[in-house]
Short mmCIF file of C-alpha atoms in Angstrom, two decimals:
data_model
loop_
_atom_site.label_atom_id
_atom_site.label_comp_id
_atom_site.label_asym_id
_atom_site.label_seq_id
_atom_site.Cartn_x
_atom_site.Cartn_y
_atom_site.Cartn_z
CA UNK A 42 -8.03 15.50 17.05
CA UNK A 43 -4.78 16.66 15.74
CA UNK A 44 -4.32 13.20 13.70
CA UNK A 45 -7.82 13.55 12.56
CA UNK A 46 -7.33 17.44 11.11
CA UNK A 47 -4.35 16.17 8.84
CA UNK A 48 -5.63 13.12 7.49
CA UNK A 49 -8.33 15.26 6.46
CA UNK A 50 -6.19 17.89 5.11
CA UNK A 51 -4.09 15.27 3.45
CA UNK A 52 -7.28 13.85 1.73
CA UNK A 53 -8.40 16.85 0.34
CA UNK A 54 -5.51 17.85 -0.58
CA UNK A 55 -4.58 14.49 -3.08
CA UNK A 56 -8.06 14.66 -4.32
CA UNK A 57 -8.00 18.46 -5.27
CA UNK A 58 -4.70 17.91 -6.62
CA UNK A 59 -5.73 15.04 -9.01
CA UNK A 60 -9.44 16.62 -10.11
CA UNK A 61 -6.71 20.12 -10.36
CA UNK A 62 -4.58 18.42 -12.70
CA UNK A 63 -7.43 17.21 -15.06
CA UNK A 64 -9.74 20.59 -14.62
CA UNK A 65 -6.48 22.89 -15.13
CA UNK A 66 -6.07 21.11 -18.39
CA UNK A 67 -9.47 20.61 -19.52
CA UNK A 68 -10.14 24.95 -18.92
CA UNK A 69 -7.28 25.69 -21.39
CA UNK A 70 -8.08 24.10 -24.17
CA UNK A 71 -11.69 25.02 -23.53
CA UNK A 72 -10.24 28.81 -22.98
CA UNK A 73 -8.63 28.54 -26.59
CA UNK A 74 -12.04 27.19 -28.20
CA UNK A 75 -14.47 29.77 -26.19
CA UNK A 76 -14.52 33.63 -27.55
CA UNK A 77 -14.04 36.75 -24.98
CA UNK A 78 -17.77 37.24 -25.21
CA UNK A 79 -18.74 33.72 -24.20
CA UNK A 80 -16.75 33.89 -20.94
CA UNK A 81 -18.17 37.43 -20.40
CA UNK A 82 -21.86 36.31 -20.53
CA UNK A 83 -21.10 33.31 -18.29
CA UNK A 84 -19.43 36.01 -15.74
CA UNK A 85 -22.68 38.00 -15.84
CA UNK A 86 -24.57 34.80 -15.12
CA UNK A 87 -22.50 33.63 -12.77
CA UNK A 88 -22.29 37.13 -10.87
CA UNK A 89 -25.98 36.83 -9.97
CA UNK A 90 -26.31 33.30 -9.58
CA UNK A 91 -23.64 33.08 -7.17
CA UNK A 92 -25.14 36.25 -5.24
CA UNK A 93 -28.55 34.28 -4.69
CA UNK A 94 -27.18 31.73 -3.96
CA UNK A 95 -25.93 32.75 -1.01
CA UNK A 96 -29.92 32.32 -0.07
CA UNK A 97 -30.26 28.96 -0.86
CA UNK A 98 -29.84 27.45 2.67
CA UNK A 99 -29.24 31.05 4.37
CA UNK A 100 -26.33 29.90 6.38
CA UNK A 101 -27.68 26.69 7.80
CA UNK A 102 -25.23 24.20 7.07
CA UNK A 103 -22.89 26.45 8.86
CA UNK A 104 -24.87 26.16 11.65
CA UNK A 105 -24.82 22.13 11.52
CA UNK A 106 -21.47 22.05 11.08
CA UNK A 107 -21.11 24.51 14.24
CA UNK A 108 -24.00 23.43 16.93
CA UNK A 109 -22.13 21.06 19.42
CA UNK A 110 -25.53 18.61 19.81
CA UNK A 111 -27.60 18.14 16.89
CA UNK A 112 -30.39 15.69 16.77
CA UNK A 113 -32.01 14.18 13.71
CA UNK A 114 -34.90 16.84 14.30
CA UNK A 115 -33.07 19.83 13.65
CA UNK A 116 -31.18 17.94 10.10
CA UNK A 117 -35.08 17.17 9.02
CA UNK A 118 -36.22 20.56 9.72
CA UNK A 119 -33.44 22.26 7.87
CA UNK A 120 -33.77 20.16 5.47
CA UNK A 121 -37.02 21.20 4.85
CA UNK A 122 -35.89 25.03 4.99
CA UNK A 123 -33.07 24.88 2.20
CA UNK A 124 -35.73 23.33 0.35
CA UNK A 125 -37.82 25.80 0.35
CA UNK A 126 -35.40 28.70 -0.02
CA UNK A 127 -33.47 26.82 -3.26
CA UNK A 128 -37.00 26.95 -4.68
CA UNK A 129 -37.78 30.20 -3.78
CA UNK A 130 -34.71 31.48 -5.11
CA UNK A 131 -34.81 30.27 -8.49
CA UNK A 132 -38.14 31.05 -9.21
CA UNK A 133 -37.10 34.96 -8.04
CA UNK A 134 -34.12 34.40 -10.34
CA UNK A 135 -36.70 33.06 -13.32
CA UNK A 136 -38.82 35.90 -13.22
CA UNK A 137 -36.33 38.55 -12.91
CA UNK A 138 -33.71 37.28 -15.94
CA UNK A 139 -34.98 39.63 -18.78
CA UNK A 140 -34.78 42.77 -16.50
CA UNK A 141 -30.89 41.57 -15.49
CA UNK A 142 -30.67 40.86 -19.56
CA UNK A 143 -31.98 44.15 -20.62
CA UNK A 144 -29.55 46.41 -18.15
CA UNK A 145 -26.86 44.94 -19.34
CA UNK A 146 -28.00 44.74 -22.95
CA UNK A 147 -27.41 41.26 -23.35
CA UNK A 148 -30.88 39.08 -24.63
CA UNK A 149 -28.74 36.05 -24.74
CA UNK A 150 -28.63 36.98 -20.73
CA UNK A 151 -32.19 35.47 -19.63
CA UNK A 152 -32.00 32.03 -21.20
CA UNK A 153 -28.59 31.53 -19.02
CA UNK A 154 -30.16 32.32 -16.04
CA UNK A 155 -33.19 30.78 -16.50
CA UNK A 156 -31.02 27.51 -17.03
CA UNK A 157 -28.03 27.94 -14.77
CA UNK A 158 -30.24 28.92 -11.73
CA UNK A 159 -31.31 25.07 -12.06
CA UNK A 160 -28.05 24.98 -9.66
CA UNK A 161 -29.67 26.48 -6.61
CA UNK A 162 -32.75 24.35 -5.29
CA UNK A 163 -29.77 21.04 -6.46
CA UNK A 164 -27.27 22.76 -4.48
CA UNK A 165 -29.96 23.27 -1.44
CA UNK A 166 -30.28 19.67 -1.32
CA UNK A 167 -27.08 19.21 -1.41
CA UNK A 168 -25.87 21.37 1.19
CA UNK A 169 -27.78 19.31 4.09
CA UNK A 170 -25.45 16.00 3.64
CA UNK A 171 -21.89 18.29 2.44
CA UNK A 172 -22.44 19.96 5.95
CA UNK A 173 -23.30 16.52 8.09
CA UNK A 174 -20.14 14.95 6.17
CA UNK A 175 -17.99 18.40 6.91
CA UNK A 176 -19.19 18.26 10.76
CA UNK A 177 -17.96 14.48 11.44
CA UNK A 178 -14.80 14.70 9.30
CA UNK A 179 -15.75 12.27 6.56
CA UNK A 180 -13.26 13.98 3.98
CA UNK A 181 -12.02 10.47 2.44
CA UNK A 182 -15.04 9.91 0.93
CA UNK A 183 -16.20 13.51 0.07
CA UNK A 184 -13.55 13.62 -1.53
CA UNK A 185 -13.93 10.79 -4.10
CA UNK A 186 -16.80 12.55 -5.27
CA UNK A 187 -15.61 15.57 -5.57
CA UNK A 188 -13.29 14.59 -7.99
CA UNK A 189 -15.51 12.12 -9.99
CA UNK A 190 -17.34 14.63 -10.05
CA UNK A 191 -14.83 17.50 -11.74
CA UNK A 192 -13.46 15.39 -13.83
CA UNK A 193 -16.88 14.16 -15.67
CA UNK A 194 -17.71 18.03 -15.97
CA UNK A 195 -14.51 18.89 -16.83
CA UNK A 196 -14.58 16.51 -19.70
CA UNK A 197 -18.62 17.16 -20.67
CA UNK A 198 -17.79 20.65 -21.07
CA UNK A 199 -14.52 20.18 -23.06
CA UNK A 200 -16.65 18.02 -25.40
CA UNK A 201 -19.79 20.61 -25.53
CA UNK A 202 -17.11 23.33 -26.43
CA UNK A 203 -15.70 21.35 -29.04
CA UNK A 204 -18.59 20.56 -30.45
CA UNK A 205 -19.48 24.23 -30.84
CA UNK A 206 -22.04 24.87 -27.92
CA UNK A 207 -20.16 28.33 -27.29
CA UNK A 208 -20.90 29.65 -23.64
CA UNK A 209 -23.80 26.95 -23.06
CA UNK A 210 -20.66 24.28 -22.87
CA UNK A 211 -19.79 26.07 -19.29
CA UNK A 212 -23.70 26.31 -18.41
CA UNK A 213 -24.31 22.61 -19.11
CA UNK A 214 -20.99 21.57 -17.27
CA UNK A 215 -21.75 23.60 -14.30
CA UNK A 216 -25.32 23.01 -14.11
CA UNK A 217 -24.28 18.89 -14.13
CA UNK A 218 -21.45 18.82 -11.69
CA UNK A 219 -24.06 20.62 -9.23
CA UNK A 220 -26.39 17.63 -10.22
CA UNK A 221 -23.78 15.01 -9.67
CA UNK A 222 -22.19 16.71 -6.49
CA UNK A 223 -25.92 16.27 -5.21
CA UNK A 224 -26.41 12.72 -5.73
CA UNK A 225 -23.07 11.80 -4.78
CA UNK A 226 -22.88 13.69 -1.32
CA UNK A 227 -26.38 11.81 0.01
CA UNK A 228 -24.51 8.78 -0.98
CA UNK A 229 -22.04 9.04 0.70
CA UNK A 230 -23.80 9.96 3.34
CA UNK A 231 -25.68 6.77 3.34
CA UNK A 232 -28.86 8.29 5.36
CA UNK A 233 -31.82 10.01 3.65
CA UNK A 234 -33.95 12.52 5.90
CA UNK A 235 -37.58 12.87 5.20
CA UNK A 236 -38.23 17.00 5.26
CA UNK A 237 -39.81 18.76 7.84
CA UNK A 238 -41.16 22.64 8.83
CA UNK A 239 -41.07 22.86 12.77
CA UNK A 240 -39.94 26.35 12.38
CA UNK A 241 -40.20 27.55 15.71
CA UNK A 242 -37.68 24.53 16.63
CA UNK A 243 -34.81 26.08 14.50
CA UNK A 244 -34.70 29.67 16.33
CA UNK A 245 -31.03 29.39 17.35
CA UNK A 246 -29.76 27.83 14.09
CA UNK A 247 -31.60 30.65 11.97
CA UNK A 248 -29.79 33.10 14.39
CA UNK A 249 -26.54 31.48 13.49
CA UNK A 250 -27.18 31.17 9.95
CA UNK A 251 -28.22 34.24 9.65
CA UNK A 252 -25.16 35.80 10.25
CA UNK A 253 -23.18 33.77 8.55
CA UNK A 254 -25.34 34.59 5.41
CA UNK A 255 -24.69 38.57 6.43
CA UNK A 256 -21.17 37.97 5.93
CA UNK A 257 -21.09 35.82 3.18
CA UNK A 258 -24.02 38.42 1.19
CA UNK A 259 -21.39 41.63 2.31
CA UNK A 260 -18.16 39.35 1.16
CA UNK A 261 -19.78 38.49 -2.59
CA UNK A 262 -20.84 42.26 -2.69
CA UNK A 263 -16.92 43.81 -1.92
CA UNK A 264 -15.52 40.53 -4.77
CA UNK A 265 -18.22 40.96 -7.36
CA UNK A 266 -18.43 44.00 -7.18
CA UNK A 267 -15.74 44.56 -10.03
CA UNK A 268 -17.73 42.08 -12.15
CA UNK A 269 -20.77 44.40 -11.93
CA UNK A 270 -19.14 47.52 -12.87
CA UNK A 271 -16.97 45.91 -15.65
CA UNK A 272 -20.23 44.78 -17.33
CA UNK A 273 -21.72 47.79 -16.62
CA UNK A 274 -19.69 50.53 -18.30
CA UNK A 275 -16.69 48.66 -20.16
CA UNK A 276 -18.82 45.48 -22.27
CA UNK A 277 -18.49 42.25 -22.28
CA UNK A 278 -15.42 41.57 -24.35
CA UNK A 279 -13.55 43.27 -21.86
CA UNK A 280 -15.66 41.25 -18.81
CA UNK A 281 -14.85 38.57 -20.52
CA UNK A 282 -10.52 39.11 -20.78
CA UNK A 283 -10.61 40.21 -17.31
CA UNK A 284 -12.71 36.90 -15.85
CA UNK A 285 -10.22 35.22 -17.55
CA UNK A 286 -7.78 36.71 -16.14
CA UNK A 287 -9.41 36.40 -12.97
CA UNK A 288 -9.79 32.53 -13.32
CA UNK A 289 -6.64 31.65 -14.00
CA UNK A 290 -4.82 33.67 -10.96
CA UNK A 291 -7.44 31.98 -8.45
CA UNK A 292 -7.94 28.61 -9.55
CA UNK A 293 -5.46 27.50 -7.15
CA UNK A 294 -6.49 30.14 -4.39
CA UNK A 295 -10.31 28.32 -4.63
CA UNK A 296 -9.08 24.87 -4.00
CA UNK A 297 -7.05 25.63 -1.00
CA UNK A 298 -9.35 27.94 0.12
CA UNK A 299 -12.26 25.02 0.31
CA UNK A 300 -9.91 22.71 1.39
CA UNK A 301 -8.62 24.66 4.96
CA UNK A 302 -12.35 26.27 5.10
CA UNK A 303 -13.91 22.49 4.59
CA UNK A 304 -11.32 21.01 7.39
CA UNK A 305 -10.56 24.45 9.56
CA UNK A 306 -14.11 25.03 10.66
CA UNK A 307 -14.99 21.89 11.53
CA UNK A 308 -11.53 22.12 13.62
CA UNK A 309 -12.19 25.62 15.00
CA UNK A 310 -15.88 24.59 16.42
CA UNK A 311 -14.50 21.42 17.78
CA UNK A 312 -12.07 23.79 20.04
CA UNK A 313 -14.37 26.72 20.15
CA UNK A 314 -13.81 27.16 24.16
CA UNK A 315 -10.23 26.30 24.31
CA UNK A 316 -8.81 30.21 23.22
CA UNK A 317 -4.95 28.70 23.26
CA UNK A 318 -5.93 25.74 21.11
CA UNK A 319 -7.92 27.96 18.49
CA UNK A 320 -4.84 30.52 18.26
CA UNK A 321 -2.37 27.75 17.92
CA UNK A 322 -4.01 26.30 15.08
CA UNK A 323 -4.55 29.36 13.77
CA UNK A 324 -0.79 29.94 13.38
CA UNK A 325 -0.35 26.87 12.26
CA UNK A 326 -3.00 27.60 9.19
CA UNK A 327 -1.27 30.83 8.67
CA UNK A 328 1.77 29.09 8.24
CA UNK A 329 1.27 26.74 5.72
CA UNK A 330 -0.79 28.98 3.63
CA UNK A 331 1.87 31.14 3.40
CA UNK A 332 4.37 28.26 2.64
CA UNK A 333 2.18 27.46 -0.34
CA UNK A 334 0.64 30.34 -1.60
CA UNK A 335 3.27 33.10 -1.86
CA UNK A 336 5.47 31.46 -4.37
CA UNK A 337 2.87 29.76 -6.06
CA UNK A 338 0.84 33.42 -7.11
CA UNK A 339 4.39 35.33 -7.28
CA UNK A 340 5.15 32.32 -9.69
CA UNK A 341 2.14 33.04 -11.69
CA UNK A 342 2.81 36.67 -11.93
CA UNK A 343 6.24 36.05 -12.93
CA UNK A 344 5.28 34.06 -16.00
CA UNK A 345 2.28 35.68 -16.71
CA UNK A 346 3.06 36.63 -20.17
CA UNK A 347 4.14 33.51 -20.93
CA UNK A 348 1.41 31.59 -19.44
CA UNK A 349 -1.27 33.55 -21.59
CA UNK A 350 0.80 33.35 -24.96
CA UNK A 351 2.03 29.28 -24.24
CA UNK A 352 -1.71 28.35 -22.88
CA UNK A 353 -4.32 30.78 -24.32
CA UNK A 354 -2.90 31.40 -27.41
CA UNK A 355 -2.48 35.32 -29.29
CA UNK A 356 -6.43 35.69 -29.48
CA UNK A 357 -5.85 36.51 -25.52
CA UNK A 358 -2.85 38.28 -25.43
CA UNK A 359 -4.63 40.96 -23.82
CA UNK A 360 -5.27 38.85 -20.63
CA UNK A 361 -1.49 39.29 -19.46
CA UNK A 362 -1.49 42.30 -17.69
CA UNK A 363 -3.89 41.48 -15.97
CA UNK A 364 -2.99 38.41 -14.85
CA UNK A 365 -0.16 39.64 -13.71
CA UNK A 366 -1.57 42.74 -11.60
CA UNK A 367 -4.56 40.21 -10.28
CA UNK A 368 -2.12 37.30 -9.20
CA UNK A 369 0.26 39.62 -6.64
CA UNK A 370 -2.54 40.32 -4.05
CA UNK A 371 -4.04 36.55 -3.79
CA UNK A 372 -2.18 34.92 -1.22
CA UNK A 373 -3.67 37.72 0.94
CA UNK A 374 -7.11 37.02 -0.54
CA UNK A 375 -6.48 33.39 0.46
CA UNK A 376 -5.27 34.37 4.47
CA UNK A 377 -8.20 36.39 4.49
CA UNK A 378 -10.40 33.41 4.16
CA UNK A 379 -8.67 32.11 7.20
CA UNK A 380 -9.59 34.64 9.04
CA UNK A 381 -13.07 34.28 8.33
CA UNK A 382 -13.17 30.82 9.28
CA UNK A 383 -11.44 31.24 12.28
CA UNK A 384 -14.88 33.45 13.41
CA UNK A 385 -17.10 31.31 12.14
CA UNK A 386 -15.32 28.54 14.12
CA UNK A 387 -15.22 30.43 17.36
CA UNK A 388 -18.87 31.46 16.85
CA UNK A 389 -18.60 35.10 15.98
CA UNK A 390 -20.13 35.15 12.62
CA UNK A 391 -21.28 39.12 13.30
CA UNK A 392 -17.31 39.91 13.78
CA UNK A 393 -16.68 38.40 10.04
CA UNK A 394 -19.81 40.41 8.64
CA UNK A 395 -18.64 43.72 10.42
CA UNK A 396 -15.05 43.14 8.91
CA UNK A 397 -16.58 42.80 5.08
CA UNK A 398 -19.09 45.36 5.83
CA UNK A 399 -15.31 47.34 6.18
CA UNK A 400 -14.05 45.85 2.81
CA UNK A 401 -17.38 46.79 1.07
CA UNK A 402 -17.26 50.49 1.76
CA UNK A 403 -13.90 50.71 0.66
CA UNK A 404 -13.51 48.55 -2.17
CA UNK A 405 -17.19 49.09 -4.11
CA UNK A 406 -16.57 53.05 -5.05
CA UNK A 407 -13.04 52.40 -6.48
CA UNK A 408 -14.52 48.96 -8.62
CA UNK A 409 -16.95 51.92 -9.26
CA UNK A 410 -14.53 55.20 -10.37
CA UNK A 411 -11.68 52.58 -12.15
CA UNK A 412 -14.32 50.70 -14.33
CA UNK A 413 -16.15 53.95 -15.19
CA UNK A 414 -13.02 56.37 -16.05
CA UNK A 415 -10.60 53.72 -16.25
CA UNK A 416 -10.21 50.24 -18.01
CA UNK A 417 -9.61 46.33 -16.54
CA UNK A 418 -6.73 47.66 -15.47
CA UNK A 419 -7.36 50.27 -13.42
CA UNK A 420 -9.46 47.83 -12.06
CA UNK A 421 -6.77 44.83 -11.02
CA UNK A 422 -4.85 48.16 -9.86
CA UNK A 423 -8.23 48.44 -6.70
CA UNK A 424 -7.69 44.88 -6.51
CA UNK A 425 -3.04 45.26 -5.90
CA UNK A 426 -3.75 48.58 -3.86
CA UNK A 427 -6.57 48.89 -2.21
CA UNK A 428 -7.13 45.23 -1.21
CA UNK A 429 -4.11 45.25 1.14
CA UNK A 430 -5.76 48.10 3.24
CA UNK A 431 -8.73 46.35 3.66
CA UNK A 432 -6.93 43.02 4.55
CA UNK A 433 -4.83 44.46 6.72
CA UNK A 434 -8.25 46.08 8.77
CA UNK A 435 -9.98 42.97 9.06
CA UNK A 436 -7.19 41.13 10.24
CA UNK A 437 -6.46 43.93 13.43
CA UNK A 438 -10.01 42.94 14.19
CA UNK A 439 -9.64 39.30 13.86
CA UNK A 440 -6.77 38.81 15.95
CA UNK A 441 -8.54 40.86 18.78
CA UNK A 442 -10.57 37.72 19.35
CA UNK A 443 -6.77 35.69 19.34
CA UNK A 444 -4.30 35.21 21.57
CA UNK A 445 -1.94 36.29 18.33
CA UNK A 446 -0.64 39.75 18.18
CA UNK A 447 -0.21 41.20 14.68
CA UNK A 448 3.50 41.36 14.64
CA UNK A 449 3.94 37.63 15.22
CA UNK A 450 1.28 37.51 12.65
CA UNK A 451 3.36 38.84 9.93
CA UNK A 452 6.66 37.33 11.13
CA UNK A 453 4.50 33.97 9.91
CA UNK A 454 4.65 35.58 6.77
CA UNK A 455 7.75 37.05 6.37
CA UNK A 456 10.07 34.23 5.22
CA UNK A 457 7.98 33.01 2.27
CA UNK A 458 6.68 36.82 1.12
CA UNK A 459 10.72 37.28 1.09
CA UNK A 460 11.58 33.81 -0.61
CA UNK A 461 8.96 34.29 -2.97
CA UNK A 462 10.00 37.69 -3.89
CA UNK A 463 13.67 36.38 -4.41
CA UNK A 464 11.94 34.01 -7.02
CA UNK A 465 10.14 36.51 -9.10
CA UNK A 466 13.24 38.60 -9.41
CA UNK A 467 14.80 35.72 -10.65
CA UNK A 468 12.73 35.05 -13.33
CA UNK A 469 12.61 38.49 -14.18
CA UNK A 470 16.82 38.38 -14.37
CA UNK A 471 16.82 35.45 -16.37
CA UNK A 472 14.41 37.61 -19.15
CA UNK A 473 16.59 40.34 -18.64
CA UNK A 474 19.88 38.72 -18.84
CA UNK A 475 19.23 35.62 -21.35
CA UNK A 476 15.98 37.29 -23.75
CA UNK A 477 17.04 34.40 -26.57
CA UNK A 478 16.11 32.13 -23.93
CA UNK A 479 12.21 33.13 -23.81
CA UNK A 480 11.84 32.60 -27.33
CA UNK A 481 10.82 29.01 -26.56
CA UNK A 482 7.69 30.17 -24.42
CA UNK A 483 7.23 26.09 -23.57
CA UNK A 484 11.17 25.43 -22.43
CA UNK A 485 11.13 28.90 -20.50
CA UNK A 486 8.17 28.26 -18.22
CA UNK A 487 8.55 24.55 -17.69
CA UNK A 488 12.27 25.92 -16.81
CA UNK A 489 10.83 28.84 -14.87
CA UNK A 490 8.91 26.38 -12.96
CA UNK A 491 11.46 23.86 -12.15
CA UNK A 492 14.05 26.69 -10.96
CA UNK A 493 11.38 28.26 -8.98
CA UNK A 494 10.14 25.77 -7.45
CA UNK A 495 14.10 24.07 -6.39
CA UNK A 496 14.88 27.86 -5.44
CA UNK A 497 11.94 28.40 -2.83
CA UNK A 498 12.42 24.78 -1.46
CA UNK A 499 16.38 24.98 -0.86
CA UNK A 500 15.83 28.84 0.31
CA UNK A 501 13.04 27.72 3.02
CA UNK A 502 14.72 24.49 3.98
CA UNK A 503 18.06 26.21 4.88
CA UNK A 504 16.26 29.39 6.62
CA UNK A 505 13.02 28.20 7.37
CA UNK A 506 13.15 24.49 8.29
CA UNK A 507 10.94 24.07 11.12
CA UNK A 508 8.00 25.38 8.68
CA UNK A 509 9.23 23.27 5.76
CA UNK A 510 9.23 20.33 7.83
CA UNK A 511 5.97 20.62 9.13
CA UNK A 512 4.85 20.87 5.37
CA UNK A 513 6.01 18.05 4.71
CA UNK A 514 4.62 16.22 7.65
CA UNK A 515 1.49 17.75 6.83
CA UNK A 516 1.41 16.33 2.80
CA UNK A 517 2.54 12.65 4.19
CA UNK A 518 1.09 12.14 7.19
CA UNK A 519 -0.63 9.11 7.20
CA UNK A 520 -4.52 8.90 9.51
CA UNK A 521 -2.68 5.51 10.94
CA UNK A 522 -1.01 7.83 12.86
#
C-alpha cells in the first residue's frame, strides 16, 4: 500500500511538473497579449461555471472512489446520472446567461457562457472513468493524459491569443482540454459502460455524494465569493488585475492540491477503519506540504514585484500588491485541502461541509464590506487576515476525528513556516542592502531563486533532516520498490 501511494505521488508529481513547466510559460506570454478586461470576463464566466459545476455528477465519483465493493451496476447507473445532471446543468446555465450578463452589465457575458458551459455535460462523462482510474490507483497513465492534454491547450490558446481572439482564446482552450481530458480518460480506461437509470439502486451512493456536493457547493461559495463582489461593485478591469493576481499565486497551490487530493483519498478510504494508519498518513501529508509549499508561496511573495514587472510587463504593474498580499496565506489554503480529504477519506463528508459552512459565514460579509468600501486590496487583506481564523477552526474540528492533537500539528509546520520566513527576509535584505542589484529584474529573480532555494535546502537539511529525507525519498522512489 505504502509503495503503491508514492509511486503514485511520484507520477503525478513528474507529469504536473512537465505539463507546469509548459502551461507556466504558455499563461505569461498569453497574460502579456490578453487586456485586464479579457481576464475579468473569463473570471465572471468561470465564477458561475465552476459553481454549477459542482452539479454535474453531484458528488458521485466521490462516492466510487470511496464505496469498498462496487459492481459494474452501480458504474452504469451513475453513469447514467452524471449524464443527466451535465445536461441538465447546461441547459439551466443556457437559459439563464443574459440575466447573469445583464447584472453585471456585461452583454459580451451570455455568449461565454453559453459556450464555456459546453464543459459540463463533457466533464460529466468524464468524471465516471477519472474516478474508476483514481479508485484503483492507475496514476501512470492518467497522468500521460493529463499532460498531453495541457500542453495541446496550453499551446491552442497561446496561438488563439496571438492571433487576436481576445478572451475567446481562454474559452476555446478550456472548453478543448475538457474535450480531450474526456476522450483520453475512457481510454485509458479501456472499458466503455452502456448508461443506465436504476435509481432506487444508487440510494447509498446519492447519500454519499450528496454530501460531498454540500461541501464542495459551501467551499466554492466562501472562495468565489470575492470574485462575485469584485465584479459586483469594483468592474471588471479591476476583476480582471486581481484574477490575475489570483492565478499566478495558486497555480502551484492547484497542482499539488489535485495531486495529494487525486492520491490521498484514494489512500484515506483504503484505510478508512484503521484510525492509527489514517492519522499517520495524515502527518505524513502535512509534512511534505509544508516542506514544499511554505517557501515556494513566501518565495513568490518575496519577488512579487519583480515577477509582475519581469513576466507581465508595466501594463500590469498594478497586479503586485496583490500578488504579494494573496501569495502569504496559500500554503494554508493548500493544508486546508488536506484536511478535507482526510474526511472525505474517513467517510465524514458532513464534518467537511459543517467546517466550510464555518468559513462561509465568516469570510462572505468581509469579501462583501472590503469590495464595497474598499478596493482589491482590501480584499487580499480578508484573504491574509481573516483566512487564518477560519483555517485554524476547521482544522480544531478536523483533528477531533484524528489521533493528532493540534500542537503536534503545528510543530509539523514550524520548521519550514520558520525557514521560509528566514528566506523572505533575505530577499528583502538583499533589496535593502544591494538596490543597484534589482535593476536587472531578470538576474535578481533567477538569483533570488537560486539563493532561496540553496538557503531553505541547507537550512532544512541541517535542522530538519528526517523531513528532508523523506522528501527526497518521496520524489525518487521508484514503484519497483
Amino acid at each position: 500500500m505504502r509503495s503503491e501511494v508514492l509511486s503514485s505521488l511520484r507520477w503525478l508529481l513528474t507529469a504536473r511538473l512537465l505539463a507546469q513547466l509548459v502551461t507556466w510559460v504558455a499563461t505569461i506570454f498569453i497574460i502579456r497579449i490578453l487586456s485586464p478586461n479579457d481576464y475579468g470576463l473569463m473570471a465572471l464566466a468561470g465564477m458561475f461555471i465552476g459553481f454549477f459545476g459542482l452539479f454535474e455528477e453531484m458528488g458521485l465519483s466521490a462516492a466510487i472512489i470511496n464505496k469498498r465493493q462496487l459492481a459494474d451496476s452501480d458504474i452504469k447507473n451513475i453513469l447514467g446520472l452524471v449524464i443527466v445532471f451535465g445536461i441538465t446543468v447546461y441547459l439551466l446555465i443556457y437559459m439563464c446567461s443574459s440575466v447573469v450578463a445583464n447584472f453585471f452589465e456585461e452583454p459580451d457575458l451570455a455568449a461565454i457562457l453559453k459556450c464555456l458551459a459546453l464543459r459540463l455535460p463533457v466533464s460529466s462523462l468524464a468524471s465516471v472513468p477519472r474516478a474508476l482510474i483514481q479508485r484503483e490507483m492507475l496514476f501512470q497513465k492518467k497522468s500521460v493524459v493529463e499532460f498531453l492534454c495541457a500542453v495541446i491547450s496550453s499551446i491552442a490558446t497561446l496561438g488563439l491569443a496571438i492571433a487576436g481572439w481576445g478572451v475567446w482564446a481562454l474559452v476555446y482552450g478550456s472548453l478543448g482540454f475538457a474535450i480531450a481530458n474526456m476522450i483520453g480518460l475512457w481510454i485509458v480506461l479501456g472499458k466503455i459502460y452502456s448508461p443506465s437509470f436504476e435509481l432506487r439502486k444508487l440510494l447509498a451512493e446519492m447519500k454519499f455524494g450528496g454530501l460531498v456536493s454540500m461541501d464542495r457547493i459551501l467551499w466554492y461559495l466562501s472562495t468565489q465569493a470575492d470574485v462575485f463582489f469584485i465584479g459586483r461593485f469594483l468592474g471588471n478591469e479591476q476583476l480582471g488585475i486581481y484574477s490575475v493576481a489570483m492565478q499566478l499565486a495558486t497555480l502551484p497551490m492547484q497542482k499539488v492540491t489535485v495531486i495529494f487530493n487525486e492520491v490521498g483519498f484514494a489512500a484515506f478510504s483504503r484505510i478508512q477503519l484503521d484510525l492509527k494508519e489514517a492519522t499517520r498518513k495524515f502527518v505524513f501529508a502535512v509534512r511534505m506540504i509544508s516542506f514544499i509549499a511554505f517557501p515556494i508561496f513566501f518565495g513568490i511573495a518575496s519577488v512579487s514585484s519583480d515577477i509582475v514587472s519581469v513576466l507581465l510587463g508595466p501594463d500590469w504593474v498594478a497586479v503586485a500588491m496583490p500578488l504579494w498580499l494573496l501569495a502569504i496565506p496559500v500554503p494554508l489554503r493548500l493544508l486546508e485541502s488536506i484536511n478535507t480529504t482526510v474526511l472525505f477519506g474517513l467517510g465524514r463528508p458532513g464534518k467537511a461541509a459543517t467546517n466550510n459552512l464555518f468559513s462561509l459565514a465568516l469570510l462572505v460579509p468581509c469579501f462583501a464590506a472590503a469590495s464595497y468600501w474598499g478596493n482589491i486590496v482590501t480584499v487580499c487583506l480578508v484573504w491574509l487576515t481573516v483566512y487564518p481564523i477560519c483555517f485554524l477552526i476547521t482544522l480544531t474540528r478536523t483533528l477531533s476525528i484524528t489521533e493528532l492533537t493540534l500542537g503536534n500539528y503545528f510543530l509539523q509546520l514550524f520548521k519550514p513556516c520558520m525557514f521560509s520566513a528566514i528566506v523572505y527576509g533575505s530577499a528583502v535584505f538583499i533589496k535593502v542592502v544591494f538596490p543597484s542589484f534589482i535593476s536587472n529584474g531578470i538576474l535578481f529573480l533567477v538569483c533570488a531563486i537560486i539563493i532561496g532555494s540553496l538557503v531553505y535546502a541547507l537550512l532544512q537539511l541541517v535542522f530538519n533532516r528526517s523531513t528532508f529525507t523523506s522528501f527526497v525519498f518521496l520524489m525518487s522512489h521508484k514503484s519497483s520498490n
